[in-house]
């Protein structure tokens, strides 16, 4: 069984881009989403959420982080209602560059669910991914931290092990494999191996033509999902 969110691509420029440059890449992701029909998440700085939401049509604008805070006291923290009001409909949680305690992660996933914000929760190992899966995030990103930004992907056995384990816990969770993803061939491979989606930062930003790379990745995920679907139907 695959997640109802599948397939998908995450375009994650982190904090390398902001303002007009962030919007330019968002336009490229928006174009790819329209061309392929693929679900594409696009992350941006908090200050750009409303700007990008109001100037795109097909992408899911995604916050880089969120907290379990409720309206009231909480100066300087990330209020879920404010993120939603600005236009974000998804958020990353527990990324290696912004880790959370397991207790706060669990509470934040629950808060996001209350508001209709999809969660992309990060884990750096199968063991951590197994623990986080119990909180029922919408998408679980399992990536070895030491591979982030290296251009080296995890071996096939890592992907198949993650997929098999998380499916036994909750088959509705979208499984994302993204560490070291650089090319369209990389995303094709992990989706063919069973992942529901993939994504990239440096693999897109360092490409000669980032807009073209986004479209290539989107098309590759669609092809891989179609092949997997036909094989599952024939089985």
Tab-separated table of N, CA and C in Angstrom, residues 63-184:
chain	number	residue	atom	x	y	z
A	63	UNK	N	6.486	25.680	5.274
A	63	UNK	CA	7.318	26.357	6.265
A	63	UNK	C	8.538	25.495	6.577
A	64	UNK	N	9.614	26.147	6.999
A	64	UNK	CA	10.838	25.414	7.311
A	64	UNK	C	10.793	24.765	8.685
A	65	UNK	N	9.888	25.229	9.534
A	65	UNK	CA	9.761	24.687	10.887
A	65	UNK	C	8.463	25.195	11.490
A	66	UNK	N	8.095	24.617	12.631
A	66	UNK	CA	6.912	25.067	13.355
A	66	UNK	C	7.059	24.620	14.803
A	67	UNK	N	6.237	25.157	15.685
A	67	UNK	CA	6.249	24.754	17.083
A	67	UNK	C	4.825	24.459	17.537
A	68	UNK	N	4.696	23.920	18.734
A	68	UNK	CA	3.376	23.554	19.256
A	68	UNK	C	2.681	24.713	19.961
A	69	UNK	N	3.259	25.887	19.914
A	69	UNK	CA	2.735	27.090	20.574
A	69	UNK	C	1.265	27.338	20.241
A	70	UNK	N	0.532	27.855	21.215
A	70	UNK	CA	-0.845	28.299	21.005
A	70	UNK	C	-0.897	29.816	21.147
A	71	UNK	N	-1.912	30.478	20.570
A	71	UNK	CA	-1.992	31.934	20.640
A	71	UNK	C	-1.894	32.441	22.073
A	72	UNK	N	-1.095	33.482	22.246
A	72	UNK	CA	-0.879	34.038	23.578
A	72	UNK	C	0.582	34.368	23.771
A	73	UNK	N	1.112	34.056	24.949
A	73	UNK	CA	2.519	34.306	25.227
A	73	UNK	C	3.390	33.404	24.360
A	74	UNK	N	4.553	33.915	23.952
A	74	UNK	CA	5.441	33.102	23.123
A	74	UNK	C	6.260	33.971	22.188
A	75	UNK	N	6.751	35.074	22.703
A	75	UNK	CA	7.521	36.027	21.913
A	75	UNK	C	8.675	35.342	21.177
A	76	UNK	N	8.718	35.530	19.856
A	76	UNK	CA	9.836	35.001	19.077
A	76	UNK	C	9.689	33.563	18.638
A	77	UNK	N	8.583	32.919	19.007
A	77	UNK	CA	8.391	31.522	18.614
A	77	UNK	C	7.499	31.431	17.371
A	78	UNK	N	7.296	30.222	16.867
A	78	UNK	CA	6.598	30.017	15.595
A	78	UNK	C	5.177	29.540	15.844
A	79	UNK	N	4.237	30.444	15.733
A	79	UNK	CA	2.839	30.145	15.998
A	79	UNK	C	2.207	29.448	14.794
A	80	UNK	N	1.675	28.250	14.964
A	80	UNK	CA	1.080	27.523	13.842
A	80	UNK	C	-0.023	28.303	13.129
A	81	UNK	N	-0.897	28.962	13.886
A	81	UNK	CA	-1.984	29.719	13.256
A	81	UNK	C	-1.457	30.817	12.337
A	82	UNK	N	-0.365	31.466	12.753
A	82	UNK	CA	0.201	32.544	11.929
A	82	UNK	C	0.805	31.991	10.645
A	83	UNK	N	1.443	30.837	10.739
A	83	UNK	CA	2.022	30.202	9.561
A	83	UNK	C	0.921	29.800	8.583
A	84	UNK	N	-0.169	29.243	9.128
A	84	UNK	CA	-1.293	28.843	8.282
A	84	UNK	C	-1.934	30.060	7.626
A	85	UNK	N	-2.157	31.107	8.396
A	85	UNK	CA	-2.785	32.319	7.881
A	85	UNK	C	-1.945	32.939	6.760
A	86	UNK	N	-0.630	32.821	6.862
A	86	UNK	CA	0.249	33.374	5.833
A	86	UNK	C	0.174	32.582	4.528
A	87	UNK	N	-0.280	31.329	4.606
A	87	UNK	CA	-0.436	30.545	3.386
A	87	UNK	C	0.278	29.204	3.372
A	88	UNK	N	1.006	28.870	4.421
A	88	UNK	CA	1.687	27.576	4.460
A	88	UNK	C	0.673	26.469	4.697
A	89	UNK	N	0.794	25.393	3.953
A	89	UNK	CA	-0.084	24.240	4.144
A	89	UNK	C	0.716	22.982	4.465
A	90	UNK	N	2.008	23.170	4.704
A	90	UNK	CA	2.872	22.070	5.127
A	90	UNK	C	4.047	22.669	5.884
A	91	UNK	N	4.717	21.841	6.658
A	91	UNK	CA	5.896	22.307	7.382
A	91	UNK	C	6.896	21.173	7.577
A	92	UNK	N	8.168	21.503	7.521
A	92	UNK	CA	9.221	20.581	7.932
A	92	UNK	C	9.296	20.580	9.449
A	93	UNK	N	9.684	19.464	10.024
A	93	UNK	CA	9.886	19.361	11.466
A	93	UNK	C	11.097	18.474	11.746
A	94	UNK	N	11.881	18.865	12.718
A	94	UNK	CA	13.021	18.060	13.191
A	94	UNK	C	14.101	17.860	12.127
A	95	UNK	N	14.278	18.842	11.249
A	95	UNK	CA	15.371	18.737	10.278
A	95	UNK	C	16.699	18.737	11.022
A	96	UNK	N	17.721	18.135	10.419
A	96	UNK	CA	19.042	18.053	11.052
A	96	UNK	C	19.607	19.423	11.403
A	97	UNK	N	19.180	20.455	10.650
A	97	UNK	CA	19.673	21.803	10.911
A	97	UNK	C	18.802	22.561	11.927
A	98	UNK	N	17.718	21.915	12.367
A	98	UNK	CA	16.834	22.519	13.358
A	98	UNK	C	16.130	21.408	14.139
A	99	UNK	N	16.890	20.635	14.923
A	99	UNK	CA	16.320	19.464	15.599
A	99	UNK	C	15.358	19.836	16.726
A	100	UNK	N	14.465	18.903	17.030
A	100	UNK	CA	13.475	19.078	18.086
A	100	UNK	C	13.584	17.920	19.075
A	101	UNK	N	13.085	18.140	20.281
A	101	UNK	CA	12.954	17.005	21.205
A	101	UNK	C	11.790	16.144	20.720
A	102	UNK	N	11.806	14.883	21.090
A	102	UNK	CA	10.723	14.002	20.661
A	102	UNK	C	9.389	14.461	21.243
A	103	UNK	N	9.415	14.993	22.460
A	103	UNK	CA	8.178	15.460	23.091
A	103	UNK	C	7.591	16.641	22.315
A	104	UNK	N	8.433	17.609	21.941
A	104	UNK	CA	7.951	18.769	21.195
A	104	UNK	C	7.519	18.373	19.791
A	105	UNK	N	8.232	17.433	19.191
A	105	UNK	CA	7.864	16.960	17.860
A	105	UNK	C	6.468	16.345	17.885
A	106	UNK	N	6.198	15.512	18.857
A	106	UNK	CA	4.888	14.871	18.964
A	106	UNK	C	3.789	15.912	19.120
A	107	UNK	N	4.005	16.905	19.984
A	107	UNK	CA	2.995	17.947	20.209
A	107	UNK	C	2.788	18.798	18.961
A	108	UNK	N	3.871	19.075	18.243
A	108	UNK	CA	3.766	19.921	17.051
A	108	UNK	C	3.050	19.211	15.921
A	109	UNK	N	3.292	17.928	15.758
A	109	UNK	CA	2.561	17.160	14.746
A	109	UNK	C	1.069	17.183	15.051
A	110	UNK	N	0.728	17.047	16.320
A	110	UNK	CA	-0.683	17.087	16.708
A	110	UNK	C	-1.291	18.465	16.438
A	111	UNK	N	-0.552	19.539	16.722
A	111	UNK	CA	-1.034	20.898	16.465
A	111	UNK	C	-1.231	21.126	14.971
A	112	UNK	N	-0.305	20.658	14.173
A	112	UNK	CA	-0.413	20.813	12.722
A	112	UNK	C	-1.651	20.092	12.207
A	113	UNK	N	-1.912	18.922	12.760
A	113	UNK	CA	-3.088	18.154	12.340
A	113	UNK	C	-4.372	18.917	12.645
A	114	UNK	N	-4.413	19.610	13.773
A	114	UNK	CA	-5.586	20.416	14.143
A	114	UNK	C	-5.898	21.469	13.085
A	115	UNK	N	-4.847	22.037	12.501
A	115	UNK	CA	-5.005	23.164	11.587
A	115	UNK	C	-5.044	22.777	10.118
A	116	UNK	N	-4.768	21.523	9.820
A	116	UNK	CA	-4.732	21.110	8.421
A	116	UNK	C	-3.412	21.442	7.751
A	117	UNK	N	-2.331	21.454	8.527
A	117	UNK	CA	-0.986	21.661	7.989
A	117	UNK	C	-0.304	20.301	7.884
A	118	UNK	N	0.132	19.931	6.693
A	118	UNK	CA	0.823	18.657	6.516
A	118	UNK	C	2.206	18.727	7.149
A	119	UNK	N	2.659	17.614	7.690
A	119	UNK	CA	3.958	17.580	8.361
A	119	UNK	C	4.937	16.689	7.614
A	120	UNK	N	6.152	17.208	7.440
A	120	UNK	CA	7.259	16.436	6.879
A	120	UNK	C	8.275	16.306	7.999
A	121	UNK	N	8.240	15.199	8.711
A	121	UNK	CA	9.094	14.989	9.877
A	121	UNK	C	10.365	14.260	9.465
A	122	UNK	N	11.492	14.731	9.969
A	122	UNK	CA	12.791	14.187	9.565
A	122	UNK	C	13.357	13.232	10.606
A	123	UNK	N	14.019	12.197	10.124
A	123	UNK	CA	14.704	11.234	10.983
A	123	UNK	C	16.052	10.919	10.352
A	124	UNK	N	17.066	10.695	11.181
A	124	UNK	CA	18.401	10.458	10.627
A	124	UNK	C	18.786	8.980	10.598
A	125	UNK	N	17.839	8.106	10.951
A	125	UNK	CA	18.139	6.676	10.958
A	125	UNK	C	16.834	5.894	10.946
A	126	UNK	N	16.928	4.610	10.687
A	126	UNK	CA	15.755	3.753	10.723
A	126	UNK	C	15.171	3.718	12.128
A	127	UNK	N	16.048	3.683	13.146
A	127	UNK	CA	15.573	3.633	14.531
A	127	UNK	C	14.773	4.885	14.885
A	128	UNK	N	15.307	6.065	14.527
A	128	UNK	CA	14.589	7.298	14.825
A	128	UNK	C	13.317	7.388	13.979
A	129	UNK	N	13.387	6.951	12.733
A	129	UNK	CA	12.218	6.971	11.878
A	129	UNK	C	11.102	6.097	12.432
A	130	UNK	N	11.462	4.954	12.980
A	130	UNK	CA	10.476	4.061	13.584
A	130	UNK	C	9.786	4.736	14.757
A	131	UNK	N	10.555	5.449	15.580
A	131	UNK	CA	9.989	6.145	16.734
A	131	UNK	C	9.064	7.280	16.289
A	132	UNK	N	9.507	8.066	15.305
A	132	UNK	CA	8.712	9.211	14.847
A	132	UNK	C	7.445	8.760	14.126
A	133	UNK	N	7.498	7.633	13.462
A	133	UNK	CA	6.316	7.122	12.750
A	133	UNK	C	5.136	6.928	13.696
A	134	UNK	N	5.418	6.654	14.954
A	134	UNK	CA	4.342	6.466	15.938
A	134	UNK	C	3.543	7.741	16.160
A	135	UNK	N	4.129	8.909	15.824
A	135	UNK	CA	3.427	10.193	15.969
A	135	UNK	C	2.530	10.497	14.767
A	136	UNK	N	2.595	9.676	13.738
A	136	UNK	CA	1.781	9.781	12.526
A	136	UNK	C	1.966	11.101	11.773
A	137	UNK	N	3.205	11.431	11.402
A	137	UNK	CA	3.395	12.584	10.507
A	137	UNK	C	2.810	12.235	9.142
A	138	UNK	N	2.553	13.248	8.336
A	138	UNK	CA	2.040	12.971	6.996
A	138	UNK	C	3.122	12.359	6.117
A	139	UNK	N	4.332	12.899	6.232
A	139	UNK	CA	5.476	12.401	5.465
A	139	UNK	C	6.641	12.196	6.435
A	140	UNK	N	7.349	11.103	6.266
A	140	UNK	CA	8.530	10.829	7.078
A	140	UNK	C	9.748	10.851	6.163
A	141	UNK	N	10.645	11.791	6.418
A	141	UNK	CA	11.880	11.908	5.638
A	141	UNK	C	12.993	11.231	6.409
A	142	UNK	N	13.409	10.083	5.924
A	142	UNK	CA	14.484	9.341	6.585
A	142	UNK	C	15.756	9.507	5.778
A	143	UNK	N	16.711	10.240	6.326
A	143	UNK	CA	17.953	10.446	5.603
A	143	UNK	C	19.143	10.451	6.551
A	144	UNK	N	20.188	9.682	6.231
A	144	UNK	CA	21.396	9.729	7.046
A	144	UNK	C	21.969	11.148	7.014
A	145	UNK	N	22.108	11.769	8.162
A	145	UNK	CA	22.543	13.157	8.221
A	145	UNK	C	23.877	13.392	7.525
A	146	UNK	N	24.785	12.427	7.604
A	146	UNK	CA	26.115	12.632	7.034
A	146	UNK	C	26.125	12.626	5.508
A	147	UNK	N	24.973	12.314	4.886
A	147	UNK	CA	24.901	12.339	3.418
A	147	UNK	C	24.286	13.620	2.876
A	148	UNK	N	23.733	14.449	3.761
A	148	UNK	CA	23.079	15.669	3.304
A	148	UNK	C	24.081	16.578	2.600
A	149	UNK	N	23.755	16.972	1.383
A	149	UNK	CA	24.584	17.896	0.626
A	149	UNK	C	25.833	17.303	0.010
A	150	UNK	N	26.015	15.972	0.122
A	150	UNK	CA	27.245	15.367	-0.398
A	150	UNK	C	27.128	14.916	-1.844
A	151	UNK	N	25.895	14.761	-2.329
A	151	UNK	CA	25.714	14.201	-3.661
A	151	UNK	C	25.816	12.689	-3.672
A	152	UNK	N	25.982	12.084	-2.483
A	152	UNK	CA	26.046	10.636	-2.367
A	152	UNK	C	24.744	10.144	-1.752
A	153	UNK	N	24.072	9.243	-2.427
A	153	UNK	CA	22.799	8.735	-1.932
A	153	UNK	C	23.005	7.489	-1.079
A	154	UNK	N	22.025	7.224	-0.219
A	154	UNK	CA	22.058	5.997	0.566
A	154	UNK	C	21.919	4.803	-0.366
A	155	UNK	N	22.475	3.659	0.037
A	155	UNK	CA	22.386	2.501	-0.852
A	155	UNK	C	20.949	1.969	-0.906
A	156	UNK	N	20.695	1.131	-1.899
A	156	UNK	CA	19.340	0.647	-2.132
A	156	UNK	C	18.775	-0.102	-0.929
A	157	UNK	N	19.612	-0.816	-0.208
A	157	UNK	CA	19.127	-1.599	0.924
A	157	UNK	C	18.583	-0.703	2.032
A	158	UNK	N	19.157	0.511	2.165
A	158	UNK	CA	18.656	1.466	3.159
A	158	UNK	C	17.232	1.878	2.789
A	159	UNK	N	17.020	2.216	1.528
A	159	UNK	CA	15.689	2.638	1.086
A	159	UNK	C	14.664	1.531	1.271
A	160	UNK	N	14.984	0.323	0.845
A	160	UNK	CA	14.012	-0.774	0.954
A	160	UNK	C	13.723	-1.118	2.415
A	161	UNK	N	14.732	-0.996	3.283
A	161	UNK	CA	14.527	-1.285	4.708
A	161	UNK	C	13.605	-0.249	5.339
A	162	UNK	N	13.826	1.022	5.013
A	162	UNK	CA	12.970	2.091	5.526
A	162	UNK	C	11.531	1.876	5.075
A	163	UNK	N	11.348	1.630	3.797
A	163	UNK	CA	10.004	1.454	3.245
A	163	UNK	C	9.296	0.289	3.925
A	164	UNK	N	9.974	-0.841	4.029
A	164	UNK	CA	9.354	-2.024	4.614
A	164	UNK	C	8.961	-1.792	6.069
A	165	UNK	N	9.840	-1.164	6.839
A	165	UNK	CA	9.579	-0.960	8.264
A	165	UNK	C	8.444	0.029	8.490
A	166	UNK	N	8.480	1.168	7.823
A	166	UNK	CA	7.452	2.192	8.043
A	166	UNK	C	6.096	1.712	7.558
A	167	UNK	N	6.056	0.940	6.489
A	167	UNK	CA	4.781	0.403	6.002
A	167	UNK	C	4.111	-0.481	7.057
A	168	UNK	N	4.912	-1.211	7.838
A	168	UNK	CA	4.333	-2.073	8.869
A	168	UNK	C	3.776	-1.262	10.035
A	169	UNK	N	4.314	-0.071	10.263
A	169	UNK	CA	3.847	0.777	11.368
A	169	UNK	C	2.598	1.543	10.976
A	170	UNK	N	2.649	2.207	9.820
A	170	UNK	CA	1.506	2.987	9.335
A	170	UNK	C	1.646	3.141	7.830
A	171	UNK	N	0.925	2.352	7.055
A	171	UNK	CA	1.063	2.408	5.595
A	171	UNK	C	0.574	3.716	4.993
A	172	UNK	N	-0.104	4.550	5.783
A	172	UNK	CA	-0.579	5.823	5.273
A	172	UNK	C	0.453	6.926	5.292
A	173	UNK	N	1.573	6.714	5.978
A	173	UNK	CA	2.624	7.728	6.042
A	173	UNK	C	3.375	7.777	4.711
A	174	UNK	N	3.547	8.976	4.160
A	174	UNK	CA	4.345	9.129	2.957
A	174	UNK	C	5.825	8.985	3.294
A	175	UNK	N	6.533	8.183	2.547
A	175	UNK	CA	7.951	7.940	2.825
A	175	UNK	C	8.798	8.700	1.817
A	176	UNK	N	9.672	9.549	2.343
A	176	UNK	CA	10.535	10.377	1.501
A	176	UNK	C	11.990	9.996	1.722
A	177	UNK	N	12.708	9.772	0.651
A	177	UNK	CA	14.151	9.516	0.690
A	177	UNK	C	14.814	10.633	-0.110
A	178	UNK	N	15.727	11.377	0.530
A	178	UNK	CA	16.260	12.559	-0.160
A	178	UNK	C	17.741	12.834	0.050
A	179	UNK	N	18.400	12.175	0.968
A	179	UNK	CA	19.802	12.516	1.235
A	179	UNK	C	20.680	12.256	0.020
A	180	UNK	N	21.439	13.281	-0.360
A	180	UNK	CA	22.363	13.147	-1.473
A	180	UNK	C	21.720	13.147	-2.846
A	181	UNK	N	20.422	13.364	-2.929
A	181	UNK	CA	19.727	13.352	-4.215
A	181	UNK	C	20.223	14.517	-5.075
A	182	UNK	N	20.634	14.209	-6.295
A	182	UNK	CA	21.203	15.230	-7.176
A	182	UNK	C	20.520	15.296	-8.536
A	183	UNK	N	20.203	14.144	-9.101
A	183	UNK	CA	19.705	14.095	-10.474
A	183	UNK	C	18.306	13.492	-10.559
A	184	UNK	N	17.727	13.592	-11.745
A	184	UNK	CA	16.435	12.955	-12.000
A	184	UNK	C	16.556	11.437	-11.865
